Structures are given as structure tokens and as C-alpha cells.
């Protein structure tokens, strides 16, 4: 059986774009760029395709209502919410990486530990009242 040689093509176009977004964010944070992170987050949400935009708007509203200590900022070009400058949770639009669902993720800064194993990311296709309630509980716990 002949071995096939697989070539590594590096990062996808979407991954390269996310890295460029992150570089812009770091430049802005250093004082050499825009200085209104909330406006940047809201503008990014407004530019999302409809399905992602609806989810991102609901996620943003639930997070800001239930965890006012978190500040909105962009992280890899997507909405994120930080405590003392460190990202606690983030939203990733499905369109960003051409996936079938959006993602709500929590970093290791989030205090969501539950025993020896717990989820740190959730796929989102819609936001029900029950989902909003669960999200509210998670973000409150995350900032503990």
C-alpha cells in the first residue's frame, strides 16, 4: 500500500483573518488605535449575518444584564467579555469560521468549575428562554 503524502497548507483564510483581527485589537489596547471597545463590539454584532446577529445580540444582552462587572471587547474579531482585562467568555459567530453553529465559550478565567469535568463551550443555533436562563446562571457563576 503506497503512502500518500499530505501537505500542510497552514492556516485557513478565516484563521489568518482572526489573527489579523487580534493584532488590531492589541494595537488598539496599546493606545495606538480606537479606544471604545463597547462600540467596536456593537458594530461587529451589527455587521454579522442575520442568524449570528440575533444570537449575538441576545448573548450580549444577557451577559451585560447578569454580569455587569464584565466589560465588552473584541477578541479575535468577535465579542468577548472580560474581567480586569482578562476574557471570561466570548461569542463566536458561525460565519466567522464557516461552521454550522455559533459558539459561546468560557476561558479558564471563568469560575464555572463543576467537579472534575465541565463544559467550556456551547454550540448555539437559537436562543430560547431556557437558554437565556442557563446563560444568565453561567455568567453569574463565571464572575463568582
Tab-separated table of C-alpha atoms in Angstrom:
chain	number	residue	atom	x	y	z
A	1	UNK	CA	0.000	0.000	0.000
A	2	UNK	CA	1.583	3.237	-1.113
A	3	UNK	CA	1.649	6.060	1.405
A	4	UNK	CA	0.090	9.286	0.294
A	5	UNK	CA	1.905	12.461	1.100
A	6	UNK	CA	-0.292	15.027	2.804
A	7	UNK	CA	0.769	18.609	2.513
A	8	UNK	CA	0.238	21.118	5.268
A	9	UNK	CA	-1.215	24.294	3.874
A	10	UNK	CA	-1.031	26.313	7.065
A	11	UNK	CA	-3.813	28.412	8.482
A	12	UNK	CA	-7.146	28.801	6.750
A	13	UNK	CA	-8.154	32.196	5.409
A	14	UNK	CA	-10.573	32.536	8.338
A	15	UNK	CA	-7.826	31.736	10.856
A	16	UNK	CA	-5.473	34.266	9.249
A	17	UNK	CA	-8.244	36.884	9.365
A	18	UNK	CA	-8.838	36.145	13.072
A	19	UNK	CA	-5.121	36.635	13.769
A	20	UNK	CA	-5.185	39.966	11.920
A	21	UNK	CA	-8.218	40.969	13.987
A	22	UNK	CA	-6.345	40.095	17.170
A	23	UNK	CA	-3.328	42.165	16.096
A	24	UNK	CA	-5.625	45.170	15.534
A	25	UNK	CA	-7.163	44.645	18.982
A	26	UNK	CA	-3.753	44.579	20.643
A	27	UNK	CA	-2.771	47.754	18.778
A	28	UNK	CA	-5.963	49.473	19.935
A	29	UNK	CA	-5.402	48.340	23.528
A	30	UNK	CA	-1.906	49.808	23.475
A	31	UNK	CA	-3.388	53.247	22.828
A	32	UNK	CA	-2.468	53.417	19.150
A	33	UNK	CA	-5.969	52.785	17.827
A	34	UNK	CA	-9.643	53.080	18.692
A	35	UNK	CA	-10.485	53.359	22.368
A	36	UNK	CA	-14.158	52.415	22.578
A	37	UNK	CA	-14.299	48.620	22.917
A	38	UNK	CA	-18.063	48.514	23.531
A	39	UNK	CA	-18.745	50.461	20.334
A	40	UNK	CA	-16.460	48.048	18.467
A	41	UNK	CA	-18.378	45.048	19.862
A	42	UNK	CA	-21.754	46.545	18.982
A	43	UNK	CA	-20.556	47.426	15.469
A	44	UNK	CA	-19.204	43.896	14.985
A	45	UNK	CA	-22.514	42.392	16.104
A	46	UNK	CA	-24.434	44.738	13.785
A	47	UNK	CA	-22.340	43.585	10.811
A	48	UNK	CA	-22.955	39.874	11.402
A	49	UNK	CA	-25.251	37.844	9.146
A	50	UNK	CA	-28.824	37.814	10.488
A	51	UNK	CA	-28.754	34.416	12.245
A	52	UNK	CA	-25.476	35.198	14.049
A	53	UNK	CA	-26.547	38.770	14.785
A	54	UNK	CA	-29.745	37.677	16.549
A	55	UNK	CA	-27.807	35.247	18.734
A	56	UNK	CA	-25.003	37.712	19.460
A	57	UNK	CA	-27.474	40.435	20.431
A	58	UNK	CA	-29.228	38.105	22.890
A	59	UNK	CA	-25.935	36.806	24.308
A	60	UNK	CA	-24.691	40.392	24.725
A	61	UNK	CA	-27.904	41.459	26.462
A	62	UNK	CA	-27.938	38.508	28.861
A	63	UNK	CA	-24.256	38.882	29.739
A	64	UNK	CA	-24.373	42.637	30.313
A	65	UNK	CA	-27.551	42.324	32.395
A	66	UNK	CA	-26.353	39.449	34.578
A	67	UNK	CA	-22.644	40.175	34.867
A	68	UNK	CA	-22.219	43.972	34.881
A	69	UNK	CA	-18.645	43.579	36.147
A	70	UNK	CA	-17.666	42.221	32.722
A	71	UNK	CA	-16.552	44.672	30.059
A	72	UNK	CA	-17.213	44.050	26.381
A	73	UNK	CA	-14.276	43.956	23.988
A	74	UNK	CA	-13.297	42.303	20.747
A	75	UNK	CA	-11.230	39.135	20.918
A	76	UNK	CA	-10.066	37.656	17.623
A	77	UNK	CA	-12.613	39.900	15.957
A	78	UNK	CA	-15.544	38.539	17.965
A	79	UNK	CA	-17.495	39.790	21.011
A	80	UNK	CA	-15.880	38.872	24.317
A	81	UNK	CA	-16.453	39.839	27.919
A	82	UNK	CA	-13.578	40.436	30.308
A	83	UNK	CA	-12.946	40.924	33.995
A	84	UNK	CA	-9.897	43.020	34.856
A	85	UNK	CA	-8.814	42.832	31.223
A	86	UNK	CA	-8.930	39.017	31.026
A	87	UNK	CA	-11.515	37.357	28.793
A	88	UNK	CA	-14.036	35.315	30.764
A	89	UNK	CA	-16.458	34.408	27.969
A	90	UNK	CA	-16.868	35.015	24.263
A	91	UNK	CA	-19.228	34.600	21.338
A	92	UNK	CA	-18.036	33.223	18.016
A	93	UNK	CA	-20.317	33.683	15.028
A	94	UNK	CA	-20.903	30.641	12.837
A	95	UNK	CA	-19.974	32.729	9.807
A	96	UNK	CA	-16.545	33.563	11.270
A	97	UNK	CA	-15.161	30.089	10.573
A	98	UNK	CA	-17.963	28.837	8.310
A	99	UNK	CA	-19.329	26.414	10.896
A	100	UNK	CA	-22.892	25.166	11.262
A	101	UNK	CA	-23.423	26.782	14.676
A	102	UNK	CA	-22.268	29.763	16.699
A	103	UNK	CA	-20.244	29.147	19.845
A	104	UNK	CA	-20.440	30.557	23.341
A	105	UNK	CA	-17.200	29.804	25.142
A	106	UNK	CA	-15.678	30.322	28.561
A	107	UNK	CA	-11.984	30.770	29.260
A	108	UNK	CA	-10.102	29.356	32.212
A	109	UNK	CA	-10.742	32.707	33.932
A	110	UNK	CA	-14.422	31.706	34.291
A	111	UNK	CA	-15.307	30.184	37.629
A	112	UNK	CA	-17.623	27.569	36.158
A	113	UNK	CA	-15.824	24.535	37.544
A	114	UNK	CA	-18.194	21.701	38.395
A	115	UNK	CA	-16.400	18.691	39.826
A	116	UNK	CA	-13.575	17.258	37.782
A	117	UNK	CA	-15.156	17.823	34.346
A	118	UNK	CA	-17.404	20.566	32.912
A	119	UNK	CA	-18.224	22.124	29.542
A	120	UNK	CA	-16.375	25.270	28.498
A	121	UNK	CA	-18.093	25.861	25.159
A	122	UNK	CA	-21.632	25.569	23.875
A	123	UNK	CA	-22.934	25.392	20.319
A	124	UNK	CA	-25.808	27.789	19.630
A	125	UNK	CA	-28.371	27.580	16.851
A	126	UNK	CA	-31.080	29.625	18.545
A	127	UNK	CA	-31.674	31.272	21.920
A	128	UNK	CA	-34.741	30.107	23.818
A	129	UNK	CA	-35.955	31.493	27.146
A	130	UNK	CA	-34.495	28.403	28.825
A	131	UNK	CA	-31.155	29.007	27.068
A	132	UNK	CA	-31.136	32.622	28.243
A	133	UNK	CA	-31.799	31.481	31.802
A	134	UNK	CA	-28.947	28.964	31.643
A	135	UNK	CA	-26.611	31.560	30.129
A	136	UNK	CA	-27.514	34.036	32.887
A	137	UNK	CA	-26.714	31.430	35.541
A	138	UNK	CA	-23.412	30.531	33.863
A	139	UNK	CA	-22.174	34.119	33.547
A	140	UNK	CA	-23.135	34.923	37.132
A	141	UNK	CA	-21.196	31.853	38.257
A	142	UNK	CA	-18.307	32.696	35.904
A	143	UNK	CA	-17.629	36.018	37.639
A	144	UNK	CA	-18.400	34.460	41.047
